[in-house]
Amino acid sequence: MKNDLPFEKALSELHNKIEELRHFSREKNINFFEEIAYLEERYRKLKDEIYNNLTASQKMQIARHVQRFTTLDYIQCMFTQFFEMHGDRLFGDDLAIVGGIAKLNGTPVTVIGHQKGRTTKENLSRNFGMPHPEGFRKALRLMQQANKFNRPIITFIDTPGAFPGEAAEERGQSEAIARNLYEMSKLEVPVICIVIGEGGSGGALALGVGNRVLMMEHAIYSVASPNAAAAILWKDAAKADKAAEAMKITAQDLLELGIIDSIIPEPANCGIEVQAALIKNEVLRHLRALQGMDKRQLRENRYEKFRQMGKYTFENHEPNENVDMLEEINPKILVNV
């Protein structure tokens, strides 16, 4: 099999043995049905054992796999009449983010997502899925248009992070991300965000302020990429695997922590049609619930969702003593809470 990951080596070897036995059976006209069936059963059990016990670093490898389905793959399968729109009306068009208008089961929606490439040439043109400021501003322009015409917004998140280059900083990278966070919080239409691969840092968060945040089973989502975190904590980006384990970046961890709302299954080696159908069903389920809310309720729902993220405790203090303790430390701290 092509592009196997290190932990898939045993699966690959078993797959090759099965194919060799099938070829030999056809060539020599000998029936090896029982032997092949036995190996296939071993393959199935081994695959279940591996994929049911993946570590965070292994999920990170899957999320970054070059053959992983992209935003445009899902758009082609999930939506009809997709019309891509370009440019931020300020500087230019960033191919790291794609977006436009489409129909989901006949309902007009706005679809936006990060787009990576598969070949080196594609990745260079898409900047490896790392947006410049004009990419985020293009996304914001499309979201504001959707808000004006009362179209639900669906975003696909798959980026290592916002591009950290000098040109991006000169054009206001941090402001563009902050502006998206602020403006998305005020949208008066349903917003559903799906982490389909790698959700890294502010580049992911700039498309991630939704009423519902969904995640693929083997995707990752974090406030900083494991590589960046490793470089900061241990001064060694090569320790990304160690950082991945410590940062709670998997869908299972984030569901438990209340960061995401649901996990979309990823059957091993399934095709794009099957995977897109699973995502579409989950999106429609959440969209039906959100469409029953008015504009004010949608804003408040989104606000409350993000306000509830993160928990803290005070040791050796009763709950009603917390405020008094803060006042003793610094009365001004209450103003900023």
Coordinates of C-alpha atoms in Angstrom, one line a residue, residues 3 15 18-19 27 31 33 58 67 72 78 85 87 89 93 103 106 122 152 165 188 200 217 234 285 315 319:
N3 CA 2.1 6.2 1.8
H15 CA -1.9 -7.1 2.9
I18 CA -2.7 -11.7 0.8
E19 CA -2.2 -10.2 -2.6
E27 CA -1.3 -18.0 -11.9
N31 CA -7.4 -23.0 -4.7
F33 CA -9.5 -20.0 -0.5
Q58 CA -0.3 8.5 15.6
Q67 CA -3.8 11.4 1.0
L72 CA -12.7 20.4 -2.0
M78 CA -21.7 16.8 -0.1
M85 CA -15.7 33.0 -4.9
G87 CA -10.5 37.5 -3.3
R89 CA -11.6 42.9 -2.0
D93 CA -6.9 35.9 -3.5
K103 CA -26.7 23.9 -1.8
G106 CA -31.5 22.0 -1.7
E122 CA -0.3 21.9 -5.4
P152 CA -26.1 28.9 7.2
G165 CA 6.0 34.8 7.2
E188 CA -26.9 35.7 13.2
G200 CA -3.7 24.2 14.3
E217 CA -12.4 10.7 14.6
W234 CA 11.7 21.8 25.1
R285 CA -28.6 16.7 12.3
E315 CA -7.8 24.6 46.6
P319 CA -16.9 28.3 46.7

